[in-house]
């Protein structure tokens, strides 16, 4: 009886460890230049797990259970991107992600100035004292 229990336990443990053996890797690049993005963030949306890319723009997730995952990719001043990928990934590794620049336009700012005839010596300076009870 104990041999059967031991065999069943070993089979179950092997099955559990085999389920989490999938991995996927990403190479994050800037779309305009193809430059690798060091420090880009990659999150698995459903599990709240995340990682940052290394200096070559590479990141890898290991021990993933087979299934469908949504990954969110972000980098400062670039548009966020989401990709849904089925694990085990059968394509070429690493999976290459291109992030595009945000298309923001600045409004026009016009600065105008006039020159005064007063000098600093002629301008009186006002000094006020604020007591501690007034600060509350």
Short mmCIF file of C-alpha atoms in Angstrom, two decimals:
data_model
loop_
_atom_site.label_atom_id
_atom_site.label_comp_id
_atom_site.label_asym_id
_atom_site.label_seq_id
_atom_site.Cartn_x
_atom_site.Cartn_y
_atom_site.Cartn_z
CA UNK A 1 0.00 0.00 0.00
CA UNK A 2 2.80 2.38 0.87
CA UNK A 3 4.52 1.63 -2.47
CA UNK A 4 1.39 2.62 -4.39
CA UNK A 5 1.06 5.82 -2.36
CA UNK A 6 4.72 6.64 -2.99
CA UNK A 7 4.39 6.01 -6.75
CA UNK A 8 1.26 8.18 -6.99
CA UNK A 9 2.98 10.98 -5.06
CA UNK A 10 6.04 10.89 -7.34
CA UNK A 11 3.85 10.93 -10.48
CA UNK A 12 1.85 13.91 -9.19
CA UNK A 13 5.00 15.86 -8.31
CA UNK A 14 6.49 15.21 -11.74
CA UNK A 15 3.28 16.35 -13.42
CA UNK A 16 3.16 19.60 -11.44
CA UNK A 17 6.77 20.44 -12.21
CA UNK A 18 6.29 19.71 -15.91
CA UNK A 19 3.31 22.08 -16.15
CA UNK A 20 5.37 25.13 -15.21
CA UNK A 21 8.33 24.55 -17.53
CA UNK A 22 7.43 26.98 -20.31
CA UNK A 23 9.31 30.20 -20.90
CA UNK A 24 9.14 33.17 -23.24
CA UNK A 25 11.65 35.91 -23.97
CA UNK A 26 11.22 39.37 -25.42
CA UNK A 27 13.48 41.87 -27.12
CA UNK A 28 12.10 45.41 -26.73
CA UNK A 29 13.14 47.97 -29.36
CA UNK A 30 12.27 51.52 -30.38
CA UNK A 31 10.21 51.44 -33.60
CA UNK A 32 11.82 54.46 -35.30
CA UNK A 33 15.47 53.50 -34.79
CA UNK A 34 15.48 49.79 -33.91
CA UNK A 35 17.50 50.69 -30.80
CA UNK A 36 17.27 48.25 -27.87
CA UNK A 37 15.47 49.75 -24.86
CA UNK A 38 17.25 49.10 -21.58
CA UNK A 39 14.94 49.37 -18.56
CA UNK A 40 11.66 48.85 -20.43
CA UNK A 41 8.91 47.33 -18.27
CA UNK A 42 7.07 44.12 -19.13
CA UNK A 43 4.06 42.98 -17.07
CA UNK A 44 1.87 39.92 -17.23
CA UNK A 45 -1.54 41.56 -16.78
CA UNK A 46 -3.40 38.57 -15.30
CA UNK A 47 -0.80 37.68 -12.69
CA UNK A 48 0.65 41.12 -11.86
CA UNK A 49 4.18 39.76 -12.42
CA UNK A 50 6.67 41.99 -14.13
CA UNK A 51 10.29 42.52 -15.07
CA UNK A 52 12.58 45.10 -16.66
CA UNK A 53 14.79 44.61 -19.67
CA UNK A 54 18.56 44.41 -19.32
CA UNK A 55 21.04 46.66 -21.14
CA UNK A 56 20.44 44.84 -24.43
CA UNK A 57 16.63 45.23 -24.20
CA UNK A 58 16.12 41.54 -23.35
CA UNK A 59 13.79 40.04 -20.74
CA UNK A 60 12.68 36.45 -20.07
CA UNK A 61 9.83 34.89 -18.11
CA UNK A 62 10.30 31.31 -16.95
CA UNK A 63 8.16 28.62 -15.31
CA UNK A 64 4.93 29.68 -16.99
CA UNK A 65 1.98 27.33 -17.10
CA UNK A 66 0.55 26.72 -20.57
CA UNK A 67 -2.23 29.17 -21.39
CA UNK A 68 -3.09 32.55 -22.82
CA UNK A 69 -1.28 35.59 -21.36
CA UNK A 70 -1.61 39.31 -21.97
CA UNK A 71 1.71 41.17 -21.72
CA UNK A 72 1.95 44.96 -21.28
CA UNK A 73 5.11 46.69 -22.53
CA UNK A 74 5.99 50.25 -21.53
CA UNK A 75 8.88 52.69 -21.62
CA UNK A 76 9.18 56.37 -20.72
CA UNK A 77 7.87 58.70 -23.46
CA UNK A 78 6.80 55.75 -25.66
CA UNK A 79 3.30 54.37 -26.17
CA UNK A 80 2.28 51.37 -24.09
CA UNK A 81 1.59 48.22 -26.03
CA UNK A 82 -0.33 45.06 -25.10
CA UNK A 83 0.11 41.67 -26.77
CA UNK A 84 -1.81 38.46 -26.09
CA UNK A 85 0.40 35.40 -26.52
CA UNK A 86 -0.38 31.71 -26.13
CA UNK A 87 2.14 29.73 -24.07
CA UNK A 88 3.92 27.54 -25.14
CA UNK A 89 5.04 30.01 -27.76
CA UNK A 90 5.91 28.16 -30.97
CA UNK A 91 7.41 31.11 -32.84
CA UNK A 92 10.97 32.32 -33.08
CA UNK A 93 12.45 33.41 -29.76
CA UNK A 94 12.96 36.12 -28.60
CA UNK A 95 9.62 37.70 -29.43
CA UNK A 96 10.47 41.19 -30.77
CA UNK A 97 8.33 44.12 -29.62
CA UNK A 98 8.58 47.59 -31.19
CA UNK A 99 7.37 50.58 -29.15
CA UNK A 100 6.43 53.77 -30.96
CA UNK A 101 6.83 57.38 -29.85
CA UNK A 102 3.87 59.20 -28.39
CA UNK A 103 2.39 61.68 -30.83
CA UNK A 104 1.99 64.75 -28.64
CA UNK A 105 2.20 68.25 -29.99
CA UNK A 106 3.08 71.17 -27.79
CA UNK A 107 0.99 74.30 -27.94
CA UNK A 108 2.60 77.46 -29.18
CA UNK A 109 3.91 79.72 -26.42
CA UNK A 110 4.56 83.40 -27.05
CA UNK A 111 6.70 85.29 -24.54
CA UNK A 112 6.57 89.07 -24.60
CA UNK A 113 8.34 91.55 -22.42
CA UNK A 114 8.58 95.29 -21.96
CA UNK A 115 11.32 97.27 -20.38
CA UNK A 116 10.58 99.43 -17.38
CA UNK A 117 12.29 102.71 -16.58
CA UNK A 118 12.54 101.88 -12.89
CA UNK A 119 15.79 100.52 -11.50
CA UNK A 120 16.23 98.04 -8.70
CA UNK A 121 17.53 100.71 -6.32
CA UNK A 122 14.33 102.77 -6.72
CA UNK A 123 11.94 99.86 -6.11
CA UNK A 124 10.96 99.40 -2.46
CA UNK A 125 10.94 95.84 -1.12
CA UNK A 126 8.11 94.59 1.06
CA UNK A 127 8.90 92.16 3.87
CA UNK A 128 6.20 90.34 5.89
CA UNK A 129 6.42 88.26 9.02
CA UNK A 130 4.06 85.29 9.43
CA UNK A 131 3.63 83.96 12.95
CA UNK A 132 3.55 80.19 13.64
CA UNK A 133 -0.16 80.14 14.55
CA UNK A 134 -1.03 81.65 11.17
CA UNK A 135 0.69 78.77 9.35
CA UNK A 136 -1.81 76.25 10.72
#
